[in-house]
Amino acid sequence: MKTFYVTTPIYYVNGKPSIGHAYTAIAADILARYHRSLGEEVAFQSGTDENSQKNVEAARAAGREDDVQGYLDEMADLWKRTFDALQLTHTRFIRTTESNHLAAVEMFWKAVEAKGDIYQGSYEGLYCQGCEAFVTEADLVNGNCPLHQKPPIVLKEKNYFFRLTAYREALLEHILTHPRFVLPESRRNEIVSYIRNFMTDVSISRETMKWGIPVPSDPAQRIYVWFDALINYITGAGYGTDQAAFEKWWPAQVQLVGKDILKFHCALWPAMLLSVGLPLPESVFAHGFFTVDGQKMSKSLGNVVDPVEMVERYGHDALRYFLMREIPFGGDGDFSEARLQQRYDGDLGNELGNLAHRVLTMAEKYVGGVVPERADGFLGEAWPAYRRAMEECRLHDALEAAWSLVRQANQYVDQRQPWTLAKNAETKALADTLYVLLETLRHLAHMLHPFLPGFGEGLFQRLGLGTSDQLALSPPFAEAWGGLEPGTQTSKGEPLFPKREES
Ligand code: MSP
């Protein structure tokens, strides 16, 4: 069976999950559900990045300085509960303080060392604790890190270094010969220019940090948090603990990240893998960032949006739909609750929900809810466009492909006017029209199921098809016209996107 392994970044636990964190995880969930529908075996990993100094500082700020691990346990639990509340279908929630991760990191470090890619040096320079990365004067705006609005600290230490520059040519070669490695394409130049012109060896240990994984040969030093964190992707696949699982799952097909951490994932991470002789992930997809009502989302501005609150107000489907539709996946965008409401009322309520409800109601009214004999419909290029978009993680384009079908179906209702056909007793034309519409709904349920699981399930049920796990979701059945058997009993049920109560 074909496998599909998708990952999200692992999240710092110095605060609770925001809509920005949920964004990556929801996108990964959509890919996971989609690949399950192709009949593939799917691993979907997310988790928490716990060896960062900023977690330690958050523990201190919460008065938990003497109980950092206890604080991390509680926070990791909060993140897990949030991801469950968002109904994400991850198969593994990894924490970097787990013992098997420590084992994997030790094994990895030793392999890099054996390769001769670790050397001792000293470092003096600026370090942004927010980024957990060294920065240069050129990165600063008015003396501050532009991402974190704080000045960097001066760090002077004896450290271990990773010979990142030894992989410059190999990385460039890989990126040029594997067009899917850095996605979307627009990010490729950025990373190529960085690797070619700016990449230096990187310090991968800290002398002054007390939290973190000890360097195996020199426990007074702690492993640099990014070096440890990146390894999570293979720990979760079985590296160091379960060789058979590891061979089955690695390399990952898609690693989703935000554009802020592209360099770590498209330069440092593949170089680390090359150093130990492991295959590189098939693709790293970097999505953009969004603001909230036009402003950067930040604790100090008090505009951090809680994803669970949005789900409570509008439902899972609406939040997922909005995030994937409003912000082109790969570009930047803006989150606004007012826009979410508009999309709920318009796209989901008036266009999609209304189509489904109208068609099912007419089927009940005119043919007792019994699917009529097959008739020809109008799928056109919807499926190929949808599948291509999904393969390239253009999630917004996949939605657009489905929506072109929604719009066509609504126009078809208006043109054919089943109520007029019924009044004029044009039985055959009415039956054909209803078949086309019901069968189109089935195709929409298939396409939209990964994005709108509630809607997809609801529609499968109303179409008399049972639940998605009883269904062959895979391409031959999903895509071929005529899958809905004549004689199947449908039911209109409740509207799937009921009118909102005005808040
Ligand atoms: N711990 C590191 C990642 C290590 S992966 C080996 C980290 N964590 S983070 O919690 O700060 O952010 C993780 C990700 O959350 C970002 O890369 C991005 O995917 C997502 N986002 C956080 N805020 C966001 C927005 N405002 N908009 C879009 N995505 C955002 O970096």
Coordinates of C-alpha atoms and ligand atoms in Angstrom, one line a residue:
M1 CA 0.0 0.0 0.0
K2 CA 1.3 3.5 -0.9
T3 CA 2.2 5.5 2.2
F4 CA 1.9 9.2 2.7
Y5 CA 3.7 11.0 5.6
V6 CA 2.9 14.6 6.3
T7 CA 4.3 16.8 9.1
T8 CA 3.7 20.2 10.7
P9 CA 6.3 22.2 12.5
I10 CA 6.4 21.3 16.2
Y11 CA 5.2 24.2 18.3
Y12 CA 6.8 26.1 21.1
V13 CA 4.7 25.8 24.2
N14 CA 5.4 29.3 25.6
G15 CA 1.8 30.2 25.0
K16 CA -1.4 28.6 23.9
P17 CA -2.2 27.7 20.3
S18 CA -3.4 30.6 18.1
I19 CA -5.2 30.5 14.8
G20 CA -1.8 30.8 13.1
H21 CA -0.6 27.5 14.6
A22 CA -3.9 25.9 13.8
Y23 CA -3.5 27.0 10.2
T24 CA -0.6 24.8 9.4
A25 CA -2.1 21.9 11.3
I26 CA -5.5 22.2 9.5
A27 CA -3.7 22.3 6.1
A28 CA -1.8 19.1 7.1
D29 CA -5.1 17.5 8.2
I30 CA -6.7 18.3 4.8
L31 CA -3.8 16.6 3.0
A32 CA -3.9 13.6 5.4
R33 CA -7.7 13.2 4.8
Y34 CA -7.2 13.6 1.1
H35 CA -4.5 10.9 0.9
R36 CA -6.6 8.5 3.0
S37 CA -9.3 9.0 0.4
L38 CA -6.9 7.8 -2.2
G39 CA -6.6 4.6 -0.3
E40 CA -3.1 5.4 0.9
E41 CA -1.8 4.6 4.4
V42 CA -1.2 7.9 6.1
A43 CA 1.0 9.1 8.9
F44 CA 0.4 12.7 10.1
Q45 CA 2.6 14.1 12.8
S46 CA 2.5 17.2 14.8
G47 CA 3.8 18.0 18.2
T48 CA 5.6 20.3 20.6
D49 CA 9.1 21.8 20.5
E50 CA 10.0 21.7 24.2
N51 CA 13.8 22.2 24.5
S52 CA 13.7 25.9 23.7
Q53 CA 14.9 28.5 26.1
K54 CA 11.7 30.5 25.6
N55 CA 9.7 27.7 27.1
V56 CA 12.0 27.9 30.1
E57 CA 11.4 31.6 30.3
A58 CA 7.6 31.1 30.0
A59 CA 7.8 28.6 32.9
R60 CA 9.7 31.2 34.9
A61 CA 7.2 33.9 34.2
A62 CA 4.5 31.5 35.4
G63 CA 6.4 31.0 38.6
R64 CA 7.3 27.4 37.6
E65 CA 11.1 27.8 37.4
D66 CA 11.7 24.8 39.7
D67 CA 9.3 22.7 37.8
V68 CA 10.0 23.3 34.1
Q69 CA 9.1 19.7 33.1
G70 CA 5.8 20.0 34.9
Y71 CA 5.0 23.2 33.1
L72 CA 5.9 21.6 29.8
D73 CA 3.7 18.6 30.5
E74 CA 0.7 20.9 31.2
M75 CA 1.3 23.0 28.1
A76 CA 1.8 20.0 25.9
D77 CA -1.4 18.7 27.2
L78 CA -3.2 22.0 26.4
W79 CA -1.8 21.8 22.8
K80 CA -2.9 18.2 22.5
R81 CA -6.4 19.0 23.7
T82 CA -6.6 21.9 21.3
F83 CA -5.7 19.7 18.4
D84 CA -8.3 17.2 19.5
A85 CA -10.9 19.9 19.8
L86 CA -10.1 20.9 16.2
Q87 CA -10.8 17.3 15.2
L88 CA -7.4 16.9 13.6
T89 CA -6.6 13.4 12.5
H90 CA -2.9 13.3 13.4
T91 CA -1.6 9.8 14.0
R92 CA 1.3 11.0 16.2
F93 CA 1.7 13.9 18.6
I94 CA 5.4 14.1 19.4
R95 CA 7.1 15.9 22.2
T96 CA 10.8 16.6 22.1
T97 CA 11.2 15.8 25.8
E98 CA 10.2 12.2 25.1
S99 CA 12.8 9.6 25.8
N100 CA 12.8 8.1 22.3
H101 CA 13.4 11.5 20.9
L102 CA 16.4 11.9 23.1
A103 CA 17.7 8.6 21.9
A104 CA 17.2 9.5 18.3
V105 CA 19.0 12.9 18.7
E106 CA 21.9 11.2 20.4
M107 CA 22.2 8.7 17.6
F108 CA 21.9 11.4 15.0
W109 CA 24.5 13.6 16.6
K110 CA 27.0 10.7 16.8
A111 CA 26.4 9.9 13.1
V112 CA 27.1 13.5 12.1
E113 CA 30.2 13.5 14.4
A114 CA 31.4 10.2 12.8
K115 CA 31.0 11.8 9.4
G116 CA 33.4 14.5 10.5
D117 CA 30.8 17.3 10.2
I118 CA 31.1 18.6 13.8
Y119 CA 34.0 20.7 14.9
Q120 CA 34.7 22.9 17.9
G121 CA 34.8 26.7 17.6
S122 CA 33.9 29.8 19.4
Y123 CA 31.1 32.1 18.6
E124 CA 30.6 35.7 19.3
G125 CA 27.6 37.4 17.9
L126 CA 24.0 38.4 18.2
Y127 CA 21.3 36.0 19.0
C128 CA 17.5 36.5 18.8
Q129 CA 15.8 34.4 21.5
G130 CA 12.5 34.7 19.7
C131 CA 13.8 33.1 16.5
E132 CA 16.2 30.9 18.5
A133 CA 18.8 31.9 15.8
F134 CA 21.9 33.9 15.3
V135 CA 21.2 37.2 13.5
T136 CA 23.4 39.9 12.0
E137 CA 23.1 43.7 12.2
A138 CA 21.7 43.6 8.7
D139 CA 18.7 41.6 10.0
L140 CA 17.7 44.2 12.5
V141 CA 15.3 47.1 12.2
N142 CA 16.1 49.9 14.7
G143 CA 18.2 47.5 16.7
N144 CA 15.2 45.0 17.0
C145 CA 14.5 41.7 15.4
P146 CA 11.7 42.6 13.0
L147 CA 9.8 39.4 13.8
H148 CA 9.9 39.6 17.5
Q149 CA 10.3 43.4 18.1
K150 CA 13.1 42.8 20.6
P151 CA 16.8 43.4 20.5
P152 CA 19.0 40.3 20.2
I153 CA 21.4 39.3 23.0
V154 CA 25.1 39.2 22.6
L155 CA 26.4 35.6 22.8
K156 CA 30.0 34.6 23.3
E157 CA 30.6 30.9 23.7
K158 CA 32.7 27.9 22.9
N159 CA 30.4 25.8 20.7
Y160 CA 30.2 22.8 18.5
F161 CA 29.7 23.7 14.9
F162 CA 28.0 21.8 12.0
R163 CA 29.8 21.9 8.7
L164 CA 26.7 23.2 6.9
T165 CA 28.8 24.8 4.1
A166 CA 30.2 21.4 3.1
Y167 CA 26.7 20.8 1.7
R168 CA 26.3 24.0 -0.3
E169 CA 26.8 22.4 -3.7
A170 CA 24.8 19.2 -2.9
L171 CA 21.9 21.3 -1.6
L172 CA 21.8 23.5 -4.7
E173 CA 22.1 20.5 -6.9
H174 CA 19.2 18.8 -5.1
I175 CA 17.0 21.8 -5.3
L176 CA 17.6 22.3 -9.0
T177 CA 17.0 18.7 -9.9
H178 CA 14.0 18.2 -7.6
P179 CA 11.4 20.9 -8.5
R180 CA 9.0 19.6 -5.8
F181 CA 11.5 19.9 -3.0
V182 CA 10.8 23.6 -2.3
L183 CA 7.2 24.6 -2.8
P184 CA 5.6 26.8 -3.8
E185 CA 8.0 27.6 -6.6
S186 CA 8.1 31.3 -5.6
R187 CA 10.1 30.3 -2.5
R188 CA 12.8 28.6 -4.5
N189 CA 14.8 31.6 -5.5
E190 CA 14.8 32.9 -2.0
I191 CA 16.3 29.7 -0.6
V192 CA 18.8 29.3 -3.5
S193 CA 20.1 32.8 -3.0
Y194 CA 20.5 32.1 0.8
I195 CA 22.3 28.9 0.2
R196 CA 24.6 30.3 -2.5
N197 CA 25.4 33.7 -0.9
F198 CA 24.7 33.7 2.9
M199 CA 24.8 30.3 4.4
T200 CA 27.6 29.7 6.9
D201 CA 28.4 26.9 9.3
V202 CA 26.1 26.9 12.2
S203 CA 26.7 26.6 15.9
I204 CA 24.8 23.5 17.2
S205 CA 25.4 23.6 20.9
R206 CA 25.1 26.1 23.8
E207 CA 27.4 26.4 26.7
T208 CA 25.2 28.6 28.8
M209 CA 21.9 26.9 28.5
K210 CA 20.8 24.5 31.2
W211 CA 17.7 23.2 29.4
G212 CA 17.9 20.9 26.4
I213 CA 19.5 17.7 25.3
P214 CA 23.1 17.2 26.4
V215 CA 25.8 16.8 23.7
P216 CA 26.7 13.1 24.0
S217 CA 30.4 13.6 24.2
D218 CA 30.3 16.8 26.3
P219 CA 27.2 16.9 28.5
A220 CA 28.1 20.4 29.8
Q221 CA 26.9 21.6 26.4
R222 CA 23.3 21.5 25.3
I223 CA 22.3 20.8 21.8
Y224 CA 21.0 23.8 19.9
V225 CA 17.2 23.6 19.9
W226 CA 16.7 23.7 16.1
F227 CA 19.2 20.8 15.6
D228 CA 17.2 18.8 18.1
A229 CA 13.8 19.9 16.9
L230 CA 14.3 19.1 13.2
I231 CA 15.1 15.5 14.1
N232 CA 11.5 15.1 15.5
Y233 CA 10.4 14.3 12.0
I234 CA 12.4 11.1 11.8
T235 CA 12.0 10.2 15.5
G236 CA 8.3 10.0 14.9
A237 CA 8.8 7.8 11.9
G238 CA 10.9 5.3 14.0
Y239 CA 14.5 6.5 13.6
G240 CA 16.6 5.0 16.4
T241 CA 13.7 2.9 17.8
D242 CA 11.9 1.1 15.0
Q243 CA 14.0 0.5 11.8
A244 CA 11.2 -1.2 10.0
A245 CA 8.7 1.6 10.6
F246 CA 11.4 4.1 9.7
E247 CA 12.0 2.5 6.3
K248 CA 8.3 2.4 5.7
W249 CA 7.6 6.0 6.5
W250 CA 10.7 8.0 5.7
P251 CA 11.2 10.1 3.6
A252 CA 8.1 12.3 4.3
Q253 CA 6.0 13.3 1.2
V254 CA 5.1 16.7 2.5
Q255 CA 6.6 18.8 5.3
L256 CA 4.4 21.9 5.9
V257 CA 6.1 25.0 7.4
G258 CA 5.5 28.7 7.7
K259 CA 7.6 30.9 5.5
D260 CA 9.4 32.1 8.7
I261 CA 11.2 28.8 9.1
L262 CA 11.9 28.0 5.5
K263 CA 15.7 28.3 5.8
F264 CA 15.8 25.8 8.6
H265 CA 13.8 23.3 6.6
C266 CA 15.3 23.7 3.2
A267 CA 19.0 24.3 4.1
L268 CA 19.9 23.1 7.6
W269 CA 17.5 20.1 7.7
P270 CA 18.4 18.6 4.3
A271 CA 22.1 19.1 5.0
M272 CA 21.8 17.3 8.3
L273 CA 20.1 14.4 6.5
L274 CA 22.8 14.4 3.8
S275 CA 25.4 14.3 6.5
V276 CA 24.1 11.1 8.0
G277 CA 23.2 9.6 4.6
L278 CA 19.4 9.7 4.9
P279 CA 17.0 10.5 2.1
L280 CA 15.5 14.0 1.9
P281 CA 11.8 14.7 2.2
E282 CA 10.0 14.9 -1.1
S283 CA 8.7 18.4 -0.6
V284 CA 8.8 21.2 1.9
F285 CA 5.9 23.5 1.4
A286 CA 6.0 27.0 3.0
H287 CA 2.8 28.8 3.5
G288 CA 2.5 32.5 4.1
F289 CA 1.6 34.5 7.2
F290 CA -1.6 36.2 8.0
T291 CA -2.5 39.3 9.9
V292 CA -5.6 39.8 11.9
D293 CA -7.8 42.6 10.7
G294 CA -4.8 44.0 8.9
Q295 CA -2.5 43.9 12.0
K296 CA 0.2 41.6 13.0
M297 CA -1.2 39.1 15.5
S298 CA 0.5 39.6 18.9
K299 CA -0.1 39.1 22.5
S300 CA 0.8 42.7 23.2
L301 CA -1.9 43.9 20.8
G302 CA -4.3 41.5 22.4
N303 CA -5.6 40.3 19.0
V304 CA -4.6 36.7 19.1
V305 CA -7.4 34.6 17.7
D306 CA -8.3 31.4 19.5
P307 CA -9.1 28.7 16.9
V308 CA -11.3 26.8 19.3
E309 CA -13.4 29.8 19.9
M310 CA -13.9 30.2 16.1
V311 CA -15.0 26.6 15.9
E312 CA -17.4 27.0 18.7
R313 CA -19.0 30.0 16.9
Y314 CA -19.0 28.8 13.3
G315 CA -18.2 25.1 13.3
H316 CA -15.2 23.2 12.1
D317 CA -16.1 23.3 8.4
A318 CA -16.5 27.0 8.3
L319 CA -13.1 27.7 9.9
R320 CA -11.3 25.2 7.7
Y321 CA -13.0 26.5 4.6
F322 CA -12.3 30.2 5.5
L323 CA -8.6 29.6 6.1
M324 CA -8.1 27.7 3.0
R325 CA -10.2 29.8 0.8
E326 CA -9.5 33.3 1.9
I327 CA -5.7 33.0 2.1
P328 CA -4.1 31.5 -1.0
F329 CA -2.0 28.6 0.3
G330 CA 1.6 29.7 0.0
G331 CA 0.8 33.4 0.0
D332 CA 0.1 35.9 2.8
G333 CA -3.4 37.0 3.8
D334 CA -5.6 38.4 6.5
F335 CA -7.9 36.8 9.0
S336 CA -11.0 38.7 9.9
E337 CA -14.1 37.4 11.6
A338 CA -16.3 39.6 9.5
R339 CA -14.9 38.0 6.4
L340 CA -15.4 34.6 7.9
Q341 CA -19.1 35.5 8.5
Q342 CA -19.5 36.6 4.9
R343 CA -17.9 33.4 3.6
Y344 CA -20.2 31.4 5.9
D345 CA -23.3 33.2 4.8
G346 CA -22.3 33.4 1.1
D347 CA -20.2 30.6 -0.1
L348 CA -21.2 28.0 2.4
G349 CA -24.8 29.0 3.2
N350 CA -26.2 30.5 -0.1
E351 CA -24.1 28.6 -2.6
L352 CA -23.1 25.2 -1.3
G353 CA -25.5 24.5 1.6
N354 CA -28.5 25.9 -0.3
L355 CA -27.7 23.8 -3.4
A356 CA -27.5 20.6 -1.4
H357 CA -30.7 21.4 0.5
R358 CA -32.7 22.5 -2.6
V359 CA -31.7 19.4 -4.6
L360 CA -32.4 17.0 -1.8
T361 CA -35.7 18.7 -1.0
M362 CA -36.8 18.5 -4.7
A363 CA -35.8 14.9 -4.9
E364 CA -37.9 14.1 -1.9
K365 CA -40.8 16.2 -3.2
Y366 CA -40.9 15.0 -6.8
V367 CA -39.5 11.4 -6.8
G368 CA -40.0 10.4 -3.2
G369 CA -36.2 10.7 -2.6
V370 CA -35.5 7.7 -4.8
V371 CA -32.5 8.2 -7.1
P372 CA -33.8 8.2 -10.8
E373 CA -32.2 6.4 -13.7
R374 CA -28.8 7.6 -14.8
A375 CA -28.4 10.6 -17.0
D376 CA -25.5 12.6 -18.4
G377 CA -24.0 15.4 -16.4
F378 CA -21.3 18.1 -16.7
L379 CA -18.2 17.4 -14.6
G380 CA -15.9 18.9 -17.3
E381 CA -12.4 19.5 -16.0
A382 CA -13.3 19.6 -12.3
W383 CA -11.6 16.4 -11.2
P384 CA -8.3 16.8 -13.1
A385 CA -8.1 20.4 -11.9
Y386 CA -8.9 19.4 -8.3
R387 CA -6.4 16.5 -8.3
R388 CA -3.6 18.6 -9.8
A389 CA -4.1 21.3 -7.2
M390 CA -4.1 18.8 -4.4
E391 CA -0.9 17.2 -5.6
E392 CA 0.8 20.6 -5.6
C393 CA -0.7 21.7 -2.2
R394 CA -2.6 24.5 -4.0
L395 CA -5.4 24.0 -1.5
H396 CA -7.3 27.1 -2.5
D397 CA -7.2 26.0 -6.2
A398 CA -8.7 22.7 -5.2
L399 CA -11.5 24.5 -3.5
E400 CA -12.0 26.6 -6.6
A401 CA -12.2 23.5 -8.8
A402 CA -15.0 22.2 -6.5
W403 CA -16.7 25.6 -6.5
S404 CA -16.8 25.9 -10.2
L405 CA -19.0 22.8 -10.0
V406 CA -21.1 24.3 -7.3
R407 CA -21.7 27.4 -9.5
Q408 CA -22.5 25.3 -12.5
A409 CA -24.9 23.1 -10.5
N410 CA -26.7 26.2 -9.2
Q411 CA -27.0 27.6 -12.8
Y412 CA -28.3 24.2 -13.9
V413 CA -31.1 24.3 -11.3
D414 CA -32.1 27.8 -12.5
Q415 CA -32.0 26.8 -16.2
R416 CA -33.8 23.5 -15.9
Q417 CA -36.4 24.7 -13.3
P418 CA -37.4 21.3 -12.0
W419 CA -40.5 22.9 -10.4
T420 CA -41.7 23.9 -13.9
L421 CA -40.9 20.4 -15.3
A422 CA -42.9 19.0 -12.4
K423 CA -45.8 21.3 -13.1
N424 CA -45.8 20.4 -16.8
A425 CA -45.5 16.7 -16.0
E426 CA -42.3 16.3 -18.0
T427 CA -41.4 13.2 -16.0
K428 CA -38.3 12.1 -18.0
A429 CA -36.7 15.5 -18.1
L430 CA -37.4 16.0 -14.4
A431 CA -35.9 12.6 -13.5
D432 CA -32.8 13.3 -15.6
T433 CA -32.4 16.7 -14.0
L434 CA -32.6 15.3 -10.5
Y435 CA -30.1 12.5 -11.3
V436 CA -27.6 15.0 -12.7
L437 CA -28.0 17.2 -9.6
L438 CA -27.8 14.4 -7.0
E439 CA -24.8 12.8 -8.7
T440 CA -23.1 16.2 -8.8
L441 CA -23.7 16.5 -5.1
R442 CA -22.0 13.1 -4.7
H443 CA -18.9 14.4 -6.5
L444 CA -18.9 17.5 -4.4
A445 CA -19.1 15.4 -1.2
H446 CA -16.0 13.5 -2.4
M447 CA -14.0 16.6 -3.3
L448 CA -14.9 18.6 -0.3
H449 CA -14.7 15.8 2.3
P450 CA -11.1 16.5 3.2
F451 CA -11.8 20.2 3.6
L452 CA -15.3 20.1 5.1
P453 CA -15.5 16.7 6.9
G454 CA -18.8 17.5 8.5
F455 CA -20.4 18.6 5.2
G456 CA -19.0 15.6 3.4
E457 CA -20.2 13.1 5.9
G458 CA -23.6 14.8 6.1
L459 CA -24.0 14.7 2.3
F460 CA -22.9 11.1 2.0
Q461 CA -25.6 10.2 4.5
R462 CA -28.3 12.2 2.8
L463 CA -27.4 10.6 -0.5
G464 CA -28.0 7.2 1.0
L465 CA -24.3 6.3 0.8
G466 CA -23.6 5.6 4.5
T467 CA -20.6 7.0 6.2
S468 CA -17.3 7.8 4.5
D469 CA -15.5 4.7 6.0
Q470 CA -18.1 2.4 4.4
L471 CA -17.5 4.1 1.1
A472 CA -14.9 3.6 -1.5
L473 CA -13.6 7.1 -1.6
S474 CA -10.8 6.3 -4.0
P475 CA -10.6 7.7 -7.5
P476 CA -12.4 5.1 -9.7
F477 CA -15.6 5.4 -7.7
A478 CA -15.3 9.0 -6.7
E479 CA -14.5 10.3 -10.1
A480 CA -16.5 8.2 -12.5
W481 CA -19.9 9.7 -13.5
G482 CA -22.8 7.6 -12.5
G483 CA -21.6 6.2 -9.1
L484 CA -25.0 7.0 -7.5
E485 CA -27.1 3.9 -8.0
P486 CA -30.6 4.4 -9.3
G487 CA -33.1 3.4 -6.6
T488 CA -31.0 4.6 -3.7
Q489 CA -33.1 6.3 -1.0
T490 CA -32.0 9.9 -0.2
S491 CA -33.3 12.2 2.5
K492 CA -33.1 15.9 2.8
G493 CA -32.2 16.1 6.5
E494 CA -31.4 19.4 8.2
P495 CA -29.6 22.1 6.2
L496 CA -25.9 21.6 6.4
F497 CA -25.0 25.3 6.8
P498 CA -28.0 26.6 8.7
K499 CA -28.5 30.4 8.9
R500 CA -26.4 32.0 11.6
E501 CA -28.0 33.8 14.4
E502 CA -26.7 37.3 14.1
S503 CA -24.2 38.1 16.8
Ligands
MSP1 N1 9.3 25.4 17.1 C1 9.5 26.1 15.8 C2 9.4 25.1 14.7 C3 10.3 23.9 14.8 S1 9.9 22.7 13.6 C4 11.2 21.6 13.7 C5 8.5 27.2 15.7 N2 7.4 27.1 16.4 S2 6.3 28.3 16.4 O1 5.3 27.8 17.4 O2 6.8 29.5 16.7 O3 5.6 28.4 15.0 C6 5.3 27.3 14.2 C7 4.5 27.6 13.0 O4 3.3 28.2 13.3 C8 5.1 28.6 12.0 O5 6.1 28.1 11.1 C9 3.9 28.7 11.1 O6 3.8 27.6 10.4 C10 2.7 28.8 12.1 N3 2.3 30.2 12.4 C11 2.4 30.9 13.6 N4 1.8 32.1 13.4 C12 1.3 32.2 12.2 C13 0.6 33.2 11.5 N5 0.3 34.4 12.0 N6 0.2 33.0 10.2 C14 0.5 31.7 9.6 N7 1.2 30.8 10.2 C15 1.6 31.0 11.5 O7 8.8 28.1 14.8

